[in-house]
Coordinates of C-alpha atoms in Angstrom, one line a residue:
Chain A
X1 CA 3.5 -44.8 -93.8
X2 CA 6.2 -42.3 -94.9
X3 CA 9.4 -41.7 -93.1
X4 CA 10.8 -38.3 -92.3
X5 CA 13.5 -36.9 -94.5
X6 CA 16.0 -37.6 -91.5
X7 CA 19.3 -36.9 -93.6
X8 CA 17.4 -34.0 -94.3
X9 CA 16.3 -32.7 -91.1
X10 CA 19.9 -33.7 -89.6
X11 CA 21.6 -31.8 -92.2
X12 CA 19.5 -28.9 -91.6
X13 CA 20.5 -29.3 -88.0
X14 CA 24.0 -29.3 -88.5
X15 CA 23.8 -25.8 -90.2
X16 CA 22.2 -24.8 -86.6
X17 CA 18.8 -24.9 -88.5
X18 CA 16.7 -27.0 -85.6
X19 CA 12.9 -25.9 -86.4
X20 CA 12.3 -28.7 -88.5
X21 CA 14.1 -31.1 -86.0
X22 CA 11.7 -30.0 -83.5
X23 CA 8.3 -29.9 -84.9
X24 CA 8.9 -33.0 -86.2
X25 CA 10.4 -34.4 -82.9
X26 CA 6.5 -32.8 -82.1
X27 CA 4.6 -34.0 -85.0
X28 CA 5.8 -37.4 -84.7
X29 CA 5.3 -38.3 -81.0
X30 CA 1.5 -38.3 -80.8
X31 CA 1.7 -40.2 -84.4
X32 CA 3.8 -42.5 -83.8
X33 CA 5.2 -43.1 -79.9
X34 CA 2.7 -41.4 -77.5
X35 CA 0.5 -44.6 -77.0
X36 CA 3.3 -47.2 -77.0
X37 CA 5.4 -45.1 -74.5
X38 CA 2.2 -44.5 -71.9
X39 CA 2.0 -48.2 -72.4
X40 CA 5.5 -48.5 -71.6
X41 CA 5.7 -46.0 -68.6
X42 CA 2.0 -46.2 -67.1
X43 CA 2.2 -42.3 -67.1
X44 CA 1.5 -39.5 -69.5
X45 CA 4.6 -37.2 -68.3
X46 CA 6.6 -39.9 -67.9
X47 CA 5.9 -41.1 -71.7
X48 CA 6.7 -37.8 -72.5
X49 CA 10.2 -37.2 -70.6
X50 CA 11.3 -40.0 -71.5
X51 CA 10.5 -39.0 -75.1
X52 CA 12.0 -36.2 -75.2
X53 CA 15.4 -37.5 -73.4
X54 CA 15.6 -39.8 -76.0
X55 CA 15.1 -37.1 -78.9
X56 CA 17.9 -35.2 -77.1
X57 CA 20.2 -38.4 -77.2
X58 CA 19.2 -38.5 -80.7
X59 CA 20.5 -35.3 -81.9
X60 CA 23.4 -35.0 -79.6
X61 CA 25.0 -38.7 -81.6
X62 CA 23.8 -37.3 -84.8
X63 CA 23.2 -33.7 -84.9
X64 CA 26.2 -32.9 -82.3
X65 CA 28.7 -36.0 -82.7
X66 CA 27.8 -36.6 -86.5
X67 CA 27.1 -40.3 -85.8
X68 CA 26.2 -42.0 -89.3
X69 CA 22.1 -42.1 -89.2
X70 CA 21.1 -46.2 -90.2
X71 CA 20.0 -46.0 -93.3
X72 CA 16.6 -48.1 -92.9
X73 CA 13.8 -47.6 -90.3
X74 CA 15.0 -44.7 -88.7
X75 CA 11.6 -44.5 -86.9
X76 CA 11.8 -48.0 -85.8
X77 CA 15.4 -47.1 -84.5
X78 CA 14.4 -43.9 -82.8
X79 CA 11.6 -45.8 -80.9
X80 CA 14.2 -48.0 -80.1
X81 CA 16.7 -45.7 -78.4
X82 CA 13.3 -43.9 -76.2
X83 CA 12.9 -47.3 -74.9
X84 CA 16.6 -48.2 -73.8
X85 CA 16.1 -44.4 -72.5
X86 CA 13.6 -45.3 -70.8
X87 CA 15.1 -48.4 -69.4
X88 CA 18.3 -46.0 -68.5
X89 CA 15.8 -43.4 -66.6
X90 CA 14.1 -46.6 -64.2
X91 CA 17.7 -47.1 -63.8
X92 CA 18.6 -44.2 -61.7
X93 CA 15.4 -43.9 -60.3
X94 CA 15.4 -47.0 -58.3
X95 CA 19.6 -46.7 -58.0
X96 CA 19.6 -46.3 -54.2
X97 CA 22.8 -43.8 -53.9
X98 CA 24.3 -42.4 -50.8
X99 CA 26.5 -40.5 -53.0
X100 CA 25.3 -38.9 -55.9
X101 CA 27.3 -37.2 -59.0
X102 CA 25.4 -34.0 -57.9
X103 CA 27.2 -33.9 -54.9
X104 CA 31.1 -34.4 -56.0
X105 CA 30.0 -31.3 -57.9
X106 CA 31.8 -32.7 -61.2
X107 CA 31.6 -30.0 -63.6
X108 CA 33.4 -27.4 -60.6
X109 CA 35.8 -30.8 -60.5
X110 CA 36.6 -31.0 -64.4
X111 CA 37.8 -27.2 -64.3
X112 CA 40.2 -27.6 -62.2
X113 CA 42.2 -29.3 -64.3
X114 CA 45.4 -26.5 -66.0
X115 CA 48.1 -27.2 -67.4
X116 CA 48.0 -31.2 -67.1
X117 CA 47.4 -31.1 -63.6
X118 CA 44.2 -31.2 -61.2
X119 CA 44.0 -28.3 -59.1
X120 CA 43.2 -29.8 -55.8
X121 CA 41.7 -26.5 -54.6
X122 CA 40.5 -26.3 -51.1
X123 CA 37.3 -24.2 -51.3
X124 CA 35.5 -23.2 -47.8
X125 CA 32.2 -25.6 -49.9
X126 CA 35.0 -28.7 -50.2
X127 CA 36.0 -28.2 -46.8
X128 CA 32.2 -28.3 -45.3
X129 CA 32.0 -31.6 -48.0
X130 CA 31.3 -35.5 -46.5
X131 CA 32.8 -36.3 -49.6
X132 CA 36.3 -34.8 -49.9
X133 CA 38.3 -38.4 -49.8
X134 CA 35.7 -39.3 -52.8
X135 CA 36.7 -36.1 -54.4
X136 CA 40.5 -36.4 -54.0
X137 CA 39.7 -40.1 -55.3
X138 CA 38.4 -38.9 -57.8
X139 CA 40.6 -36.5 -58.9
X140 CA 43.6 -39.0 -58.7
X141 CA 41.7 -41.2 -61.0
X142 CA 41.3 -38.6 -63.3
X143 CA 45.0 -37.4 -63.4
X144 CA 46.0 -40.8 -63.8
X145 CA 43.7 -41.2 -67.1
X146 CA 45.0 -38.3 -68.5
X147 CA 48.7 -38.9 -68.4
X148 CA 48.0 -42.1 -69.8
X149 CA 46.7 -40.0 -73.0
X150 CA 48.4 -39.2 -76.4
X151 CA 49.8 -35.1 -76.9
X152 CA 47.2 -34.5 -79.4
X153 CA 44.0 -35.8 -76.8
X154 CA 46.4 -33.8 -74.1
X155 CA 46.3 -30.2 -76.4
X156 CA 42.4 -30.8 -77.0
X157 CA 41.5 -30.8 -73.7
X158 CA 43.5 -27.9 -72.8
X159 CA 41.9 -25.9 -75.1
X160 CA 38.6 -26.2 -73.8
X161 CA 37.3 -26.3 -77.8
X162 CA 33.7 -26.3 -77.9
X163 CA 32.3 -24.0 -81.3
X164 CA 33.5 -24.4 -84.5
X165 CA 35.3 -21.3 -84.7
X166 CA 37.5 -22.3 -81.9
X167 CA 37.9 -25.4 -83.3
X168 CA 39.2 -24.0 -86.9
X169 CA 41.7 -21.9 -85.1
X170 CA 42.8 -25.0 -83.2
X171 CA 43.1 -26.8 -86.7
X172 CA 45.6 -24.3 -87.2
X173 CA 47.2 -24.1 -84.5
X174 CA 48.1 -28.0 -84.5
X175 CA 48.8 -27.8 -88.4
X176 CA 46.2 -30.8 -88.5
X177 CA 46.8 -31.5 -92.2
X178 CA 43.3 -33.0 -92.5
X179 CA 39.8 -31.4 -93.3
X180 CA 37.8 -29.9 -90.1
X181 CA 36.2 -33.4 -90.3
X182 CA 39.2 -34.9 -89.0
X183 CA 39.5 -33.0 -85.8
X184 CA 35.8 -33.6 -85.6
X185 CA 36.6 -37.0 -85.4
X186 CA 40.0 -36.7 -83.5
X187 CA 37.9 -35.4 -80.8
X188 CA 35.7 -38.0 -80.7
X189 CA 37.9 -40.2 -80.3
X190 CA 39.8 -38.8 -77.7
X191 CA 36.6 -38.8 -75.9
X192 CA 35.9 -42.5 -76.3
X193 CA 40.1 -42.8 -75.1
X194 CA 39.6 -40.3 -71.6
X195 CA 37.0 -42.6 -71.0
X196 CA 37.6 -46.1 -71.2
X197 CA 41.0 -44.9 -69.1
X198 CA 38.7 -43.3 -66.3
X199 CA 37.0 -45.9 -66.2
X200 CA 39.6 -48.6 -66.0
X201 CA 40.9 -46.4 -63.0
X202 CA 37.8 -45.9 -61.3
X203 CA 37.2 -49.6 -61.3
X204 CA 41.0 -50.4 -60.5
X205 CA 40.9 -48.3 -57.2
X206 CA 37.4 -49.8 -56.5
X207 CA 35.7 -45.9 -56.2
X208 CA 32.0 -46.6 -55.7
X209 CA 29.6 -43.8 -56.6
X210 CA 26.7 -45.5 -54.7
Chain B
X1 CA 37.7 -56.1 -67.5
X2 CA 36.5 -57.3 -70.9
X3 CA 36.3 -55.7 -74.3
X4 CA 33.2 -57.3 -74.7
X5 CA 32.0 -56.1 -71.1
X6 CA 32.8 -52.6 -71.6
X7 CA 31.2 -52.8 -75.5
X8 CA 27.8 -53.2 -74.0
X9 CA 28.0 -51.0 -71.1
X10 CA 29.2 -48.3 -73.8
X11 CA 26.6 -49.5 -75.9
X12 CA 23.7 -49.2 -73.2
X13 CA 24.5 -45.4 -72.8
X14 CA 24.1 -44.7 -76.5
X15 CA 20.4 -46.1 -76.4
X16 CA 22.0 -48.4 -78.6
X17 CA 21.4 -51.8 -77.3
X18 CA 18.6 -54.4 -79.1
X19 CA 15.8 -55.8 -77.0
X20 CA 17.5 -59.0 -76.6
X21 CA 20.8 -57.8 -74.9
X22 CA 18.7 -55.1 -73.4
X23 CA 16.9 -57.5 -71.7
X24 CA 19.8 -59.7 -70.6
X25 CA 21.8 -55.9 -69.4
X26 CA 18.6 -55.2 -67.1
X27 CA 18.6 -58.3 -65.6
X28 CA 22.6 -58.2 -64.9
X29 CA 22.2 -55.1 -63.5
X30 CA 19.5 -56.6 -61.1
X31 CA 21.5 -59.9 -60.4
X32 CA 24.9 -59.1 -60.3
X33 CA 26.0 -55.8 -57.8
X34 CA 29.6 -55.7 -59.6
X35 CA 28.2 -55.2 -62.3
X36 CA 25.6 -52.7 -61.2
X37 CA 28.9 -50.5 -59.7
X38 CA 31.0 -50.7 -62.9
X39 CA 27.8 -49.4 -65.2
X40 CA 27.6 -46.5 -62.8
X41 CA 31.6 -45.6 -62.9
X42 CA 31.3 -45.9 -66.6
X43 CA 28.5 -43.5 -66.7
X44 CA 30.6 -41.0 -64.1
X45 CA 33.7 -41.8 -66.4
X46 CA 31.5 -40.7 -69.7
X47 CA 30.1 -37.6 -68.2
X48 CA 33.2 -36.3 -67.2
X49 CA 35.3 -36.9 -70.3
X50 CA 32.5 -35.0 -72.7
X51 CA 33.1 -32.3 -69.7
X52 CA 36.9 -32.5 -70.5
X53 CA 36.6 -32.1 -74.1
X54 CA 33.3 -30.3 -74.5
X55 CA 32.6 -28.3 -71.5
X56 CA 29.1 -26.8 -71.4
X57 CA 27.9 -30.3 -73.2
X58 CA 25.1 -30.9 -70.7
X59 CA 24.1 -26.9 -71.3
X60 CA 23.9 -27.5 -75.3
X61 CA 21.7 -31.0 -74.3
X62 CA 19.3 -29.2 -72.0
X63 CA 19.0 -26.5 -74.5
X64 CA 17.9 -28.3 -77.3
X65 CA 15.4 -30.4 -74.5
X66 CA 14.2 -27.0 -73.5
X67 CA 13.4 -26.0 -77.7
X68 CA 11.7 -29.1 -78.3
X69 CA 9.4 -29.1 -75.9
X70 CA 8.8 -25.7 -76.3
X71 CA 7.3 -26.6 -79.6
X72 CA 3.7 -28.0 -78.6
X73 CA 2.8 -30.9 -79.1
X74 CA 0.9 -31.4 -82.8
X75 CA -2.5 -33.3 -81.6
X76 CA -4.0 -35.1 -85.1
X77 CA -7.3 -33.3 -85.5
X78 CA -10.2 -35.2 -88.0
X79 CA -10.4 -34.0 -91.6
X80 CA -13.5 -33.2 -92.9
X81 CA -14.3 -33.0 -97.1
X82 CA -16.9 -31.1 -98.9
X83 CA -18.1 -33.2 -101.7
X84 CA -19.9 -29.8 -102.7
X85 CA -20.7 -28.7 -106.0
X86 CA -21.8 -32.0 -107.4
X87 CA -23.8 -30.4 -110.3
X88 CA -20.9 -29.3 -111.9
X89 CA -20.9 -33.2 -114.0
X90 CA -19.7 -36.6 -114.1
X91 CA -16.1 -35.9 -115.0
X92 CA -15.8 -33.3 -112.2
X93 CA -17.9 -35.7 -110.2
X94 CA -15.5 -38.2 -110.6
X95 CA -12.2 -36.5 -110.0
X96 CA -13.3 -34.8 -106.8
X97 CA -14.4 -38.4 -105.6
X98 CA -10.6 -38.9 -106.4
X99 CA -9.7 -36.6 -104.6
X100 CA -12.0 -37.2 -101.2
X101 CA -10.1 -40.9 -101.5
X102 CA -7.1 -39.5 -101.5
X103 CA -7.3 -36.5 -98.6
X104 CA -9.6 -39.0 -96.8
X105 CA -6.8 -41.9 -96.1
X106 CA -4.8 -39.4 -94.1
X107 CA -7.5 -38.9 -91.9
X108 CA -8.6 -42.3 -91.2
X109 CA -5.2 -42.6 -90.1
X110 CA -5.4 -40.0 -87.8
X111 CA -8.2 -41.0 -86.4
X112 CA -6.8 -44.5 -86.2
X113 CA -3.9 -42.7 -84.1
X114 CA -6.2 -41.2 -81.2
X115 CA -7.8 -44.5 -81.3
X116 CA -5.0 -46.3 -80.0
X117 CA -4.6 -43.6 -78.2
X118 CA -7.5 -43.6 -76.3
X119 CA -7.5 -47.6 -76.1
X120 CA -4.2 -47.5 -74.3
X121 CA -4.7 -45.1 -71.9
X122 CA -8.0 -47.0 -70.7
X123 CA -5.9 -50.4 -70.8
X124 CA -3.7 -49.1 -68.4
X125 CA -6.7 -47.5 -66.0
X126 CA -8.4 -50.5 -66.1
X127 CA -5.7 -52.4 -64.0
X128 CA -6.3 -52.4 -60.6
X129 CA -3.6 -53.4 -58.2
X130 CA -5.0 -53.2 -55.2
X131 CA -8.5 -55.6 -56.0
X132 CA -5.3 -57.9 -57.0
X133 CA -3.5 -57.7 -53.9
X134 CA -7.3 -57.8 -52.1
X135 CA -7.7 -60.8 -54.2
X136 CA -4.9 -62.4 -53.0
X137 CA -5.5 -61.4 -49.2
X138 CA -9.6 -62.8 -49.2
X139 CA -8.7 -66.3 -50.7
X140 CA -6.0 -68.7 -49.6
X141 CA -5.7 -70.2 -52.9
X142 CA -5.0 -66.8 -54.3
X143 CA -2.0 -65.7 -52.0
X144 CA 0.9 -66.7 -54.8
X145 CA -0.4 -63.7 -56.1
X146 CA 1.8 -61.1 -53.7
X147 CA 5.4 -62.3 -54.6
X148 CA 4.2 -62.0 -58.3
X149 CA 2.9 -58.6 -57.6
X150 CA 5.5 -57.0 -55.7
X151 CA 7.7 -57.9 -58.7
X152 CA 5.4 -56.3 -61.0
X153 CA 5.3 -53.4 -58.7
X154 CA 9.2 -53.1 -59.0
X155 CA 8.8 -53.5 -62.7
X156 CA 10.9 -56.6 -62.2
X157 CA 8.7 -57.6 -65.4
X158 CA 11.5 -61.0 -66.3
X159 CA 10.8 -61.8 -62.3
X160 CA 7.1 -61.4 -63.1
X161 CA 7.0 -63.8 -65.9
X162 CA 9.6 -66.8 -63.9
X163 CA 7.4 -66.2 -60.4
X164 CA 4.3 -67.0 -62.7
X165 CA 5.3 -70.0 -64.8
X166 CA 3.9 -72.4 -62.3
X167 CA 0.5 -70.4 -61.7
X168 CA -0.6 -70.4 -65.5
X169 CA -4.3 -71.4 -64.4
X170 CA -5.1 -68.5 -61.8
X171 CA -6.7 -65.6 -64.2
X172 CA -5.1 -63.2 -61.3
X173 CA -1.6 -64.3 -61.7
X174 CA -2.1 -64.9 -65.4
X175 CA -3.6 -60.9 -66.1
X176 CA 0.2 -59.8 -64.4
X177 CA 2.1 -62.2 -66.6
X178 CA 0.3 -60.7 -69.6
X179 CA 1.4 -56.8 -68.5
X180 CA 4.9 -57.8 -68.0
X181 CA 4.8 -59.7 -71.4
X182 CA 3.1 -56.8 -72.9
X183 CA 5.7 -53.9 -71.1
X184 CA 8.7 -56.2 -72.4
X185 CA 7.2 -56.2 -75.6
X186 CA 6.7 -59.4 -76.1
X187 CA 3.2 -59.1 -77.6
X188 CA 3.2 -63.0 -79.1
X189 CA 3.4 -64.3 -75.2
X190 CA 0.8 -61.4 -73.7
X191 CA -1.4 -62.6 -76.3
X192 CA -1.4 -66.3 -75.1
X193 CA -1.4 -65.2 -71.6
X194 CA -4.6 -62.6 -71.5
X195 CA -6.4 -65.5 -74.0
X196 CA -5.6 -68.0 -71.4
X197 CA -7.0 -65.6 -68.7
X198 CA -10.3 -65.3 -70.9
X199 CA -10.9 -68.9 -70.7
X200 CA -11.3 -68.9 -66.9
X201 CA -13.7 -67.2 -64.6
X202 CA -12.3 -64.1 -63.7
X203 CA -13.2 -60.4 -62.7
X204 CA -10.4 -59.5 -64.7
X205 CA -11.7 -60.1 -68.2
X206 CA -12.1 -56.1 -69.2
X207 CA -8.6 -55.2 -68.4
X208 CA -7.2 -58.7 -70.4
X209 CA -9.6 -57.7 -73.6
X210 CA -8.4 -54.0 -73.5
X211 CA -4.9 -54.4 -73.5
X212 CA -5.6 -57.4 -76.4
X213 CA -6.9 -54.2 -78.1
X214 CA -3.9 -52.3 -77.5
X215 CA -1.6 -55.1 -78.8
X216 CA -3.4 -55.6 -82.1
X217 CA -4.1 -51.7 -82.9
X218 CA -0.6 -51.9 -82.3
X219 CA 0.7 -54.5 -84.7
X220 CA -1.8 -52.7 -87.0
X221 CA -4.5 -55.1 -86.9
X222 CA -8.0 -53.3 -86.2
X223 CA -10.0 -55.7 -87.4
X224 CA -8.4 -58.2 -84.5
X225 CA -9.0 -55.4 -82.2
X226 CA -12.6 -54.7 -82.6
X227 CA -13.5 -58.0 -82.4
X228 CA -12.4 -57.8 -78.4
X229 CA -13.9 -54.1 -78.2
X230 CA -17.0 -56.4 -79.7
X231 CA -16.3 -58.4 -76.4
X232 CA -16.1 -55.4 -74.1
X233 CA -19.3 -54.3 -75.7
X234 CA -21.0 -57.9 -75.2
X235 CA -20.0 -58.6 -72.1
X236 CA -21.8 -55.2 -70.1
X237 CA -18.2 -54.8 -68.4
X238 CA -18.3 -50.7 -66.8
X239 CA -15.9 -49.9 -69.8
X240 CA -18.2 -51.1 -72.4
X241 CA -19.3 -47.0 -73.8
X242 CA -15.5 -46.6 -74.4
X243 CA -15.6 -49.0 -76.4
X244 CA -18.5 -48.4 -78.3
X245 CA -17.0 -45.1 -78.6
X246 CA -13.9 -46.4 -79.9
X247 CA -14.9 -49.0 -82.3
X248 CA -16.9 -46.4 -84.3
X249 CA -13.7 -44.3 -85.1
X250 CA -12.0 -47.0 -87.1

């Protein structure tokens, strides 16, 4: 059987073109995953979240973070990624937490950060919160990561760069001497830096989510 | 903390792992509750640096979940050909026979699709947990059965196939080690396992010869897997018009 054009459909992507991304996300799931997935799950909806979770993962490493496609068997590989998906979903499902992300309310706790320091703002929600000593944890952690960062990582946080236009400006504004590429890729990797450090903080001062 | 240890933790979040270490990260994070913690502060580490550098990430991700699935879902529908107009003469004759060949091969693979389909989903209706777990409960020789199916309840499908290594001649025990082979993907060892359980008496025959179906449609193989809808057929098992269903579409 044929594979998709994926370079194609990618590329197309990239331009902010997704149509073809998605019917053929569409097409291809009754062709080629729907039966092993219900095998897999044991439910319909289940084949089918997990499907499409999967997809999403997909184009956010290759659409979004421009993550070289393999060359060969990208079908084979896509089926691949659903089922580590899947094994990821089963994951937090049976994860027994008493804490969860949800509550620490992360994205409120990422924008708090100005200026290369967390804002330990003491909201009347925070103060009602079972969690606060997580929270200020957490926040600790956090600074701690970033300080350890280089300038560049430092500047790319701060300004919050998210569409391309943005980004260009920021090009600029750093006199990056390379092609947009390159703070494509800057980014990236100061991404793969924030959190490896978070991590290794997280894990040093023994915070627990669950 | 190792390199190594963090590479396939960091791996595992990009869907990125192959069955083998898959298999050996699933059953670290059952066995070992360090381990277990450290995956979860890597995934709260993760999240919140794409927050840091891409805020609104998780908006962009939903979105594009949102326009997939808003897209529905293309269901393969059977062809049919007109081999009208047959007067016309031999050459024409010929070339339109050409081209029935040629639209008909997408088709039979279509139908071969909803096939598979179909076989699957009765596979998995056909296994019934609880006449196991009655099974187990009536006879005294049976009762090695619970352990074995509380794993498979878990989906603990690696503790499914150790708990049943010694129990390889009870068809009960052997039809569970079968689904977890099958569910791990290891289709070579659910093949030996639901044979195995075919050579015994059992009242679990249908449910062993219908996800040997499965298996083989899978690996593409529909000759194999007629020859155990034959079976379903032969046998006078509840399923069997499915089956006789099924077998005609391929």
């Amino acid at each position: 059987m044929l594979e998709n054009n994926w370079p194609k459909i990618i590329a197309e992507s990239k331009k902010g073109n997704n149509a073809l991304f998605n019917s053929t996300v569409s097409a291809d799931y009754p062709l080629h995953f729907k039966g092993a997935l219900i095998s897999l799950t044991g439910s319909e909806d289940m084949a089918w979240e997990v499907y499409l979770n999967g997809m999403t993962k997909f184009w956010e490493r290759f659409v979004l973070h421009n993550e070289k496609l393999p060359e060969q068997n990208v079908k084979g590989y896509i089926f691949r990624m659903v089922r580590n998906n899947y094994v990821d979903e089963s994951r937090k499902l049976n994860k027994k937490s008493s804490l969860k992300l949800v509550e620490l309310d992360q994205t409120k706790l990422m924008h708090q950060y100005k200026n290369g320091k967390m804002i330990n703002e003491s909201t009347p929600e925070n103060e009602h919160h079972n969690n606060q000593i997580v929270e200020q944890q957490y926040l600790v952690a956090l600074e701690n990561a970033i300080s350890k960062l280089c300038e560049d990582c430092k500047a790319l946080i701060e300004r919050n760069i998210y569409d391309g236009e943005r980004l260009k400006n920021l090009k600029t504004e750093l006199s990056y001497t390379g092609s947009y590429q390159t703070i494509v890729e800057k980014k990236k990797r100061c991404i793969k830096k924030v959190t490896k450090l978070f991590f290794q903080e997280l894990s040093e001062m023994n915070i627990k989510i669950s | 903390m190792l390199a190594k240890e963090i590479d396939i933790i960091e791996r595992f979040f990009q869907l990125d792992l192959n069955e083998e270490e898959l298999q050996s990260f699933q059953k670290r994070l059952k066995d070992d509750s360090d381990f277990n913690t450290k995956v979860e502060q890597y995934e709260l580490a993760k999240n919140t640096a794409y927050e840091l550098f891409l805020p609104g990430h998780q908006d962009v991700l939903r979105k594009q979940k949102e326009a997939m699935q808003e897209i529905p879902v293309i269901v393969p529908e059977k062809k049919t050909i007109s081999l009208g107009k047959w007067w016309i003469g031999l050459a024409a004759s010929i070339s339109l026979l050409l081209a029935a060949a040629y639209f008909m091969m997408p088709a039979q693979n279509m139908n071969f699709a909803q096939a598979q389909l179909a076989a699957q989903q009765t596979a998995h209706e056909s296994i019934n947990l609880d006449a196991l777990n009655k099974s187990g409960t009536r006879s005294h020789e049976n009762e090695n059965i619970h352990p074995v199916l509380e794993a498979y309840q878990s989906q603990d499908f690696d503790k499914v196939v150790a708990l049943s290594d010694s129990y390889v001649n009870q068809a009960d025990i052997l039809l569970l080690r079968g689904l977890a082979f099958a569910k791990n993907g290891q289709q070579d060892e659910a093949i030996d396992s639901f044979n195995a359980l075919l050579s015994l008496p059992s009242g679990q025959k249908d449910t062993a010869l219908w996800w040997l179906t499965t298996i083989y449609l899978d690996q593409d193989n529909p000759t194999k897997a007629k020859t155990y809808l034959q079976q379903i057929i032969d046998g006078k098992f509840p399923s069997a018009r499915k089956a006789t269903e099924l077998i005609n579409q391929f």
